[in-house]
């Protein structure tokens, strides 16, 4: 199809026409119902949103537009909305905004938000809360956690909180420093207690505790103080459903004084603050302690009553039985006396019989002993006679052997003395023959030179003085000449 250049528009001309049409159609601001799909606040304080409209049944997005709250307006709207609605503007929230419809040739269509009606959001939140409550009731789970039996002495406690939360510290201090000295075991399962991720974090903590279901007595969800604005996660259906299905009693102490959240509603017990939760647990143990004291006192009273009744019955029985017992004792004593006399008579008879038997045994033993002694004495005499003869014979033989040995010894000694005497005589003769005096008597002499016996002429020099020994004396002489056998030849 052919087109005329005169009928064609530039894009800027088209956008300007659209802008003009919109300004004519919406000369003033309009109230628009939408859901915040995305929301971002930049450093300058401007708030940018993506607003959508969804189908109620299919949740399909039917319309979408950009929304802007300039920083000057946002600084005023934000605290007013949060104070009135009780929670901050956030994604997923349904709002009623007052905005001017704007169309910029370059950036396109947008809504310039000038006001937000928090009462509409409150109504929508209340409607959603009611829908969640009705859904839980229709599913038959709303009261399930309340139907669990709270242990009489809950002392092993799984705590869901933030480790840095003041409420958690208050809870621990109150529980561990109680005036009664009760001891509790607590284990913290940390979780985010506010913000967009709080719901998933708390549910994850519950699923972790479920692994130790048999160990813990109760679950405590506590959150210290904070703003009412941060409690929206506790109205979430999924978190509330997990609490209703949890197999242990759940006690909440989320720390707000106003309306209960849905998590409070479905929990087994709802307390206002973490400190109140600790006091509730202490009170439970104290109540059990008091109950034990009462049971102990009842037991003591019952035992005392039983003892008193038994004592009374015993006194009555004693009074009734006393004459009967006395008559019975009298009869018994008579019988005992008769038995005693009979026993005494029987004992005397037995003793007499035993004495007679003992006397007979004594005579028998005496007779047997005499016979035994006589017989053995004869045997002993025979043994003595035999031993005497044998001893005499042995002695005679010994004496003969001894005499023979003495004679032999005498002979050997005599021969030995004779031999030794001959040896001595020979030795004396030999000694006599070797005596130098006897040699001198036969005419020999001994010559000394310088005190020594002279044996060779070579020991002398002419002129030497020598001393000669004879059998009857000595004389001294001088060598005048010397000769030896070798020189003569």
XYZ file of C-alpha atoms in Angstrom:
489
model
C 0.000 0.000 0.000
C 1.412 3.326 -1.053
C 1.934 5.905 1.690
C 2.139 9.648 1.458
C 5.083 11.420 3.030
C 2.694 14.001 4.321
C 0.934 11.325 6.546
C 4.140 10.092 8.156
C 5.390 11.304 11.613
C 8.701 11.271 13.224
C 8.867 9.325 16.448
C 9.421 12.443 18.497
C 6.335 13.997 16.908
C 4.323 10.871 17.719
C 5.572 10.794 21.298
C 4.833 14.473 21.736
C 1.288 13.900 20.417
C 0.882 10.968 22.850
C 2.166 13.161 25.646
C -0.352 15.840 24.712
C -3.199 13.348 24.546
C -2.303 11.949 27.955
C -2.062 15.406 29.466
C -5.480 16.184 28.065
C -6.912 12.885 29.288
C -5.304 13.045 32.753
C -4.859 16.714 33.578
C -4.747 15.952 37.308
C -3.448 13.146 39.448
C -5.393 9.886 39.670
C -5.585 7.097 42.311
C -4.230 3.819 40.960
C -4.311 0.363 42.566
C -1.212 -1.747 41.847
C 1.246 -4.187 43.303
C 4.913 -3.292 43.820
C 6.817 -5.782 41.673
C 10.242 -4.185 41.992
C 11.502 -1.357 44.182
C 14.855 0.435 44.378
C 16.064 3.566 46.204
C 19.198 5.157 44.744
C 21.850 7.239 46.497
C 19.980 10.479 45.785
C 16.936 9.176 47.640
C 14.760 8.729 44.557
C 12.549 5.631 44.672
C 11.942 3.698 41.454
C 9.258 1.062 41.232
C 7.765 -1.369 38.771
C 4.013 -1.530 39.350
C 1.947 -4.425 38.065
C -1.594 -5.717 38.069
C -2.077 -9.473 38.363
C -4.992 -11.725 37.630
C -6.541 -12.745 40.975
C -6.853 -16.382 39.967
C -3.892 -17.116 37.711
C -1.444 -14.511 39.154
C -0.693 -13.543 35.539
C 0.570 -9.991 34.996
C -2.120 -8.040 33.183
C -0.515 -4.586 33.181
C 2.790 -2.968 34.061
C 4.110 0.580 34.473
C 7.103 2.382 35.858
C 6.561 4.495 38.971
C 8.797 7.161 40.437
C 8.776 8.875 43.827
C 11.193 11.732 43.803
C 13.409 12.063 46.846
C 11.676 15.107 48.311
C 8.299 13.348 48.248
C 9.746 9.953 49.288
C 11.289 11.434 52.465
C 7.797 12.458 53.597
C 5.789 9.501 52.328
C 8.034 6.742 53.621
C 7.793 7.365 57.439
C 4.103 8.210 57.223
C 3.350 4.985 55.389
C 5.461 2.776 57.667
C 4.027 4.312 60.840
C 0.459 3.883 59.634
C 0.721 0.535 57.844
C 3.083 -1.001 60.370
C 5.531 -2.224 57.750
C 7.817 -0.715 55.135
C 7.087 -0.429 51.467
C 8.344 -3.634 49.940
C 8.047 -5.790 46.909
C 4.879 -7.856 46.737
C 2.872 -5.229 48.617
C -0.403 -3.969 47.190
C -0.713 -0.166 47.282
C -3.100 2.651 46.367
C -1.000 5.460 44.909
C -1.894 8.973 43.812
C 0.082 9.756 40.655
C 0.216 11.943 37.650
C 0.375 10.252 34.296
C 3.437 11.276 32.418
C 4.873 10.481 29.051
C 8.412 11.541 28.171
C 9.327 11.428 24.474
C 12.654 9.825 25.340
C 11.834 7.591 28.404
C 8.244 6.732 27.645
C 5.275 6.162 30.019
C 5.553 6.461 33.796
C 3.643 7.398 36.899
C 4.905 10.209 39.077
C 3.732 9.101 42.526
C 2.820 11.911 44.877
C 0.952 10.100 47.637
C 0.230 6.583 48.937
C -2.819 5.616 50.992
C -1.591 3.277 53.788
C -5.141 2.420 54.887
C -5.669 0.548 51.631
C -2.484 -1.486 52.243
C -3.603 -2.135 55.823
C -6.902 -3.442 54.565
C -5.179 -5.576 52.019
C -2.784 -6.946 54.646
C -5.674 -7.710 56.981
C -7.433 -9.433 54.150
C -4.362 -11.486 53.376
C -3.895 -12.379 57.060
C -7.498 -13.477 57.241
C -7.045 -15.518 54.089
C -3.989 -17.237 55.584
C -5.824 -17.945 58.855
C -8.868 -19.303 57.034
C -6.691 -21.419 54.776
C -4.900 -22.974 57.757
C -8.244 -23.639 59.460
C -9.777 -25.081 56.285
C -6.792 -27.420 56.012
C -7.406 -28.531 59.593
C -3.895 -27.705 60.806
C -4.459 -24.443 62.693
C -4.629 -26.092 66.144
C -2.239 -28.986 65.508
C 0.778 -27.618 67.408
C -1.456 -26.515 70.288
C -2.689 -30.087 70.647
C 0.811 -31.346 71.470
C 1.408 -32.064 75.120
C 3.918 -29.731 76.727
C 6.493 -31.769 78.724
C 6.092 -31.416 82.480
C 9.746 -30.371 82.801
C 10.879 -28.777 79.497
C 14.660 -28.485 79.994
C 16.149 -29.272 76.548
C 15.299 -26.280 74.412
C 15.984 -25.624 70.737
C 16.191 -21.854 70.226
C 15.608 -20.106 66.896
C 16.940 -16.573 67.007
C 19.808 -14.360 65.974
C 22.934 -14.871 68.083
C 23.440 -11.089 68.275
C 19.860 -10.253 69.147
C 19.358 -8.528 72.488
C 16.282 -10.663 73.045
C 18.358 -13.843 72.775
C 20.772 -12.532 75.418
C 17.838 -11.552 77.670
C 16.393 -15.034 77.250
C 19.686 -16.737 78.168
C 20.315 -14.487 81.164
C 16.820 -14.955 82.527
C 16.925 -18.715 82.021
C 20.425 -19.419 83.354
C 20.324 -17.030 86.305
C 16.967 -18.043 87.681
C 16.563 -17.709 91.434
C 15.697 -21.372 91.910
C 18.906 -22.818 90.463
C 17.105 -24.842 87.792
C 19.379 -25.984 84.970
C 18.335 -25.842 81.293
C 20.118 -27.044 78.163
C 19.707 -24.693 75.198
C 21.055 -24.878 71.669
C 20.817 -21.988 69.255
C 19.769 -22.625 65.663
C 20.614 -19.203 64.180
C 18.220 -17.584 61.731
C 17.427 -14.184 60.263
C 14.527 -12.728 62.226
C 13.597 -9.867 59.890
C 13.817 -8.922 56.220
C 12.842 -10.641 53.010
C 14.896 -13.766 53.781
C 13.655 -14.248 57.351
C 10.895 -16.698 56.377
C 13.216 -19.101 54.532
C 15.846 -18.811 57.275
C 13.416 -19.677 60.088
C 11.950 -22.591 58.114
C 15.480 -23.917 57.494
C 16.166 -23.744 61.244
C 12.969 -25.704 61.958
C 13.985 -28.385 59.467
C 17.409 -28.601 61.147
C 15.814 -29.065 64.559
C 13.561 -31.758 63.119
C 16.684 -33.952 62.704
C 17.024 -33.916 66.524
C 13.330 -34.228 67.320
C 13.864 -36.993 69.884
C 16.388 -34.971 71.882
C 14.642 -31.634 72.427
C 11.572 -30.948 74.569
C 10.363 -27.701 72.969
C 11.232 -25.143 70.274
C 11.475 -21.456 71.142
C 11.265 -18.723 68.472
C 12.393 -15.431 69.963
C 13.170 -12.046 68.546
C 14.297 -9.130 70.662
C 12.431 -5.864 70.402
C 12.677 -4.196 67.035
C 10.059 -2.539 64.935
C 6.576 -3.733 64.271
C 7.465 -3.114 60.650
C 9.700 -6.184 60.558
C 7.084 -8.717 61.609
C 5.466 -9.375 58.226
C 7.431 -12.607 57.778
C 5.635 -14.104 60.799
C 2.303 -13.705 58.956
C 3.521 -15.839 56.084
C 1.460 -18.919 55.295
C 4.404 -21.227 54.635
C 6.121 -20.407 57.965
C 2.862 -20.742 59.870
C 2.174 -24.092 58.161
C 5.626 -25.414 59.205
C 4.916 -24.424 62.815
C 1.553 -26.213 62.812
C 3.178 -29.381 61.467
C 6.183 -29.364 63.797
C 6.254 -32.419 66.114
C 7.503 -30.439 69.138
C 5.604 -27.665 70.979
C 6.622 -24.253 69.624
C 6.756 -21.273 71.990
C 6.985 -17.800 70.453
C 8.411 -14.649 72.025
C 8.691 -12.359 69.052
C 8.790 -9.239 71.149
C 5.792 -7.181 70.121
C 2.906 -6.014 72.238
C 0.230 -5.428 69.603
C -1.710 -7.891 67.527
C -0.561 -11.460 67.353
C 1.122 -12.605 64.196
C -0.176 -15.738 62.532
C 2.923 -17.578 63.809
C 1.849 -16.607 67.342
C -1.663 -17.852 66.639
C -0.643 -21.317 65.487
C 2.188 -21.797 68.016
C 1.611 -23.968 71.068
C 2.186 -21.028 73.424
C 2.550 -17.353 72.647
C 4.507 -15.105 75.028
C 5.108 -11.401 74.498
C 8.880 -11.209 74.923
C 11.920 -13.562 75.084
C 12.190 -12.834 78.804
C 8.571 -13.883 79.229
C 9.342 -17.149 77.417
C 12.185 -17.837 79.860
C 9.913 -17.047 82.812
C 7.271 -19.378 81.359
C 9.781 -22.246 81.157
C 11.071 -21.556 84.682
C 7.518 -21.403 85.983
C 6.792 -24.777 84.372
C 9.735 -26.400 86.131
C 8.860 -24.635 89.373
C 5.269 -25.862 89.108
C 6.547 -29.395 88.646
C 8.901 -28.900 91.595
C 6.020 -27.703 93.760
C 3.960 -30.640 92.556
C 6.756 -32.992 93.606
C 6.860 -31.339 97.046
C 3.106 -31.759 97.336
C 3.344 -35.390 96.311
C 6.138 -35.901 98.825
C 4.078 -34.303 101.580
C 1.039 -36.391 100.582
C 3.185 -39.505 100.663
C 4.562 -38.623 104.098
C 1.052 -37.889 105.398
C -0.254 -41.159 103.964
C 2.573 -43.132 105.543
C 2.025 -41.414 108.893
C -1.721 -42.164 108.717
C -1.046 -45.784 107.829
C 1.417 -46.079 110.709
C -1.054 -44.468 113.141
C -3.851 -46.814 112.046
C -1.536 -49.794 112.232
C -0.354 -48.775 115.681
C -3.961 -48.391 116.849
C -4.880 -51.791 115.432
C -1.853 -53.303 117.074
C -2.767 -51.812 120.483
C -6.307 -53.144 120.114
C -5.016 -56.547 119.105
C -2.643 -56.553 122.078
C -5.492 -55.816 124.458
C -7.611 -58.580 122.941
C -4.865 -61.148 122.795
C -3.246 -60.427 126.156
C -5.459 -62.804 128.337
C -5.353 -65.428 125.612
C -1.611 -65.157 125.407
C -1.271 -65.281 129.211
C -3.395 -68.481 129.380
C -1.406 -69.904 126.506
C 1.837 -69.071 128.258
C 0.555 -70.647 131.496
C -0.346 -73.872 129.659
C 2.994 -73.825 127.901
C 4.821 -73.372 131.185
C 2.959 -76.349 132.679
C 3.889 -78.459 129.707
C 7.464 -77.258 129.911
C 7.607 -78.131 133.623
C 6.288 -81.613 132.910
C 8.709 -82.023 130.035
C 11.496 -80.815 132.268
C 10.775 -83.397 134.969
C 10.490 -86.129 132.352
C 13.693 -84.958 130.774
C 15.490 -84.888 134.130
C 14.330 -88.450 134.925
C 15.344 -89.665 131.489
C 18.741 -87.995 131.757
C 19.420 -89.637 135.141
C 18.513 -93.057 133.761
C 20.729 -92.494 130.737
C 23.590 -91.392 132.955
C 23.290 -94.472 135.151
C 23.281 -96.781 132.140
C 26.262 -94.983 130.680
C 28.171 -95.221 133.969
C 27.586 -98.990 134.087
C 28.672 -99.359 130.462
C 31.665 -97.177 131.128
C 32.691 -99.307 134.129
C 32.456 -102.485 132.065
C 34.466 -100.933 129.289
C 37.042 -99.842 131.831
C 37.437 -103.418 133.162
C 37.648 -104.779 129.626
C 40.268 -102.224 128.691
C 42.247 -103.011 131.871
C 42.219 -106.737 131.137
C 43.130 -106.263 127.501
C 45.861 -103.816 128.435
C 47.436 -106.289 130.935
C 47.347 -109.050 128.370
C 48.815 -106.803 125.749
C 51.572 -105.645 128.053
C 52.456 -109.223 129.128
C 52.643 -110.451 125.548
C 54.719 -107.545 124.406
C 57.025 -107.770 127.409
C 57.883 -111.388 126.498
C 58.554 -110.319 122.952
C 60.665 -107.475 124.239
C 62.724 -109.852 126.410
C 63.282 -112.104 123.401
C 64.375 -109.105 121.355
C 66.731 -107.973 124.130
C 68.307 -111.439 124.410
C 68.791 -111.634 120.690
C 70.227 -108.143 120.574
C 72.595 -108.916 123.474
C 73.945 -112.052 121.795
C 74.290 -110.322 118.493
C 76.045 -107.376 120.121
C 78.529 -109.648 121.973
C 79.334 -111.500 118.771
C 79.789 -108.215 116.894
C 81.992 -106.878 119.659
C 84.163 -110.013 119.667
C 84.633 -109.835 115.928
C 85.432 -106.152 116.155
C 87.939 -106.737 118.940
C 89.725 -109.453 116.884
C 89.889 -107.201 113.831
C 91.189 -104.368 115.969
C 93.964 -106.531 117.542
C 95.013 -107.703 114.096
C 95.139 -104.147 112.882
C 97.196 -103.096 115.951
C 99.707 -105.890 115.347
C 99.988 -104.907 111.708
C 100.404 -101.301 112.699
C 103.116 -102.154 115.219
C 105.044 -104.139 112.613
C 104.790 -101.442 110.042
C 105.864 -98.810 112.574
C 108.827 -100.887 113.744
C 110.017 -101.455 110.167
C 109.620 -97.799 109.403
C 111.606 -96.749 112.504
C 114.374 -99.214 111.643
C 114.638 -97.923 108.084
C 114.708 -94.323 109.247
C 117.358 -95.125 111.850
C 119.639 -96.687 109.190
C 119.195 -93.617 107.041
C 120.244 -91.419 109.975
C 123.365 -93.551 110.658
C 124.423 -93.385 107.028
C 123.910 -89.671 107.039
C 126.050 -89.252 110.177
C 128.838 -91.356 108.625
C 128.713 -89.347 105.465
C 128.804 -86.170 107.494
C 131.781 -87.508 109.500
C 133.713 -88.330 106.339
C 133.136 -84.848 104.964
C 134.284 -83.055 108.180
C 137.565 -81.021 107.325
C 139.040 -81.777 110.793
C 139.098 -85.494 110.028
C 140.849 -84.725 106.727
C 143.424 -82.580 108.544
C 143.991 -85.494 110.963
C 145.061 -87.616 108.063
C 147.977 -85.150 107.383
C 146.391 -82.692 105.052
C 146.474 -78.840 105.559
C 144.638 -75.826 104.219
C 146.437 -72.633 103.109
C 144.676 -69.276 103.127
C 145.661 -66.176 101.233
C 143.884 -62.968 102.009
C 141.221 -64.960 104.028
C 140.384 -67.322 101.193
C 141.414 -70.988 100.765
C 144.207 -71.239 98.256
C 143.490 -73.708 95.414
C 145.998 -72.715 92.619
C 149.531 -71.358 92.565
C 148.422 -68.760 90.123
C 146.694 -66.987 93.028
C 150.127 -66.299 94.600
C 152.994 -63.961 93.936
C 156.440 -64.287 95.304
C 156.653 -62.453 98.590
C 152.924 -63.023 99.451
C 152.205 -63.920 103.031
C 150.007 -67.019 103.562
C 148.417 -68.738 106.599
C 148.406 -72.565 106.880
C 145.861 -74.561 108.974
C 146.871 -77.947 110.463
C 144.879 -80.321 112.713
C 146.263 -78.773 115.893
C 146.920 -75.104 114.884
C 148.121 -72.605 112.252
C 151.341 -70.943 111.115
C 152.133 -68.072 108.744
C 154.785 -68.212 105.965
C 156.019 -66.154 102.946
C 156.268 -67.354 99.389
C 159.831 -67.445 98.273
C 159.393 -69.349 95.087
C 156.494 -70.978 93.293
C 156.230 -73.670 90.744
C 153.327 -75.379 89.126
C 153.082 -78.651 87.351
C 152.949 -77.097 83.929
C 156.240 -75.112 84.451
C 158.178 -78.359 85.414
C 157.444 -80.003 82.253
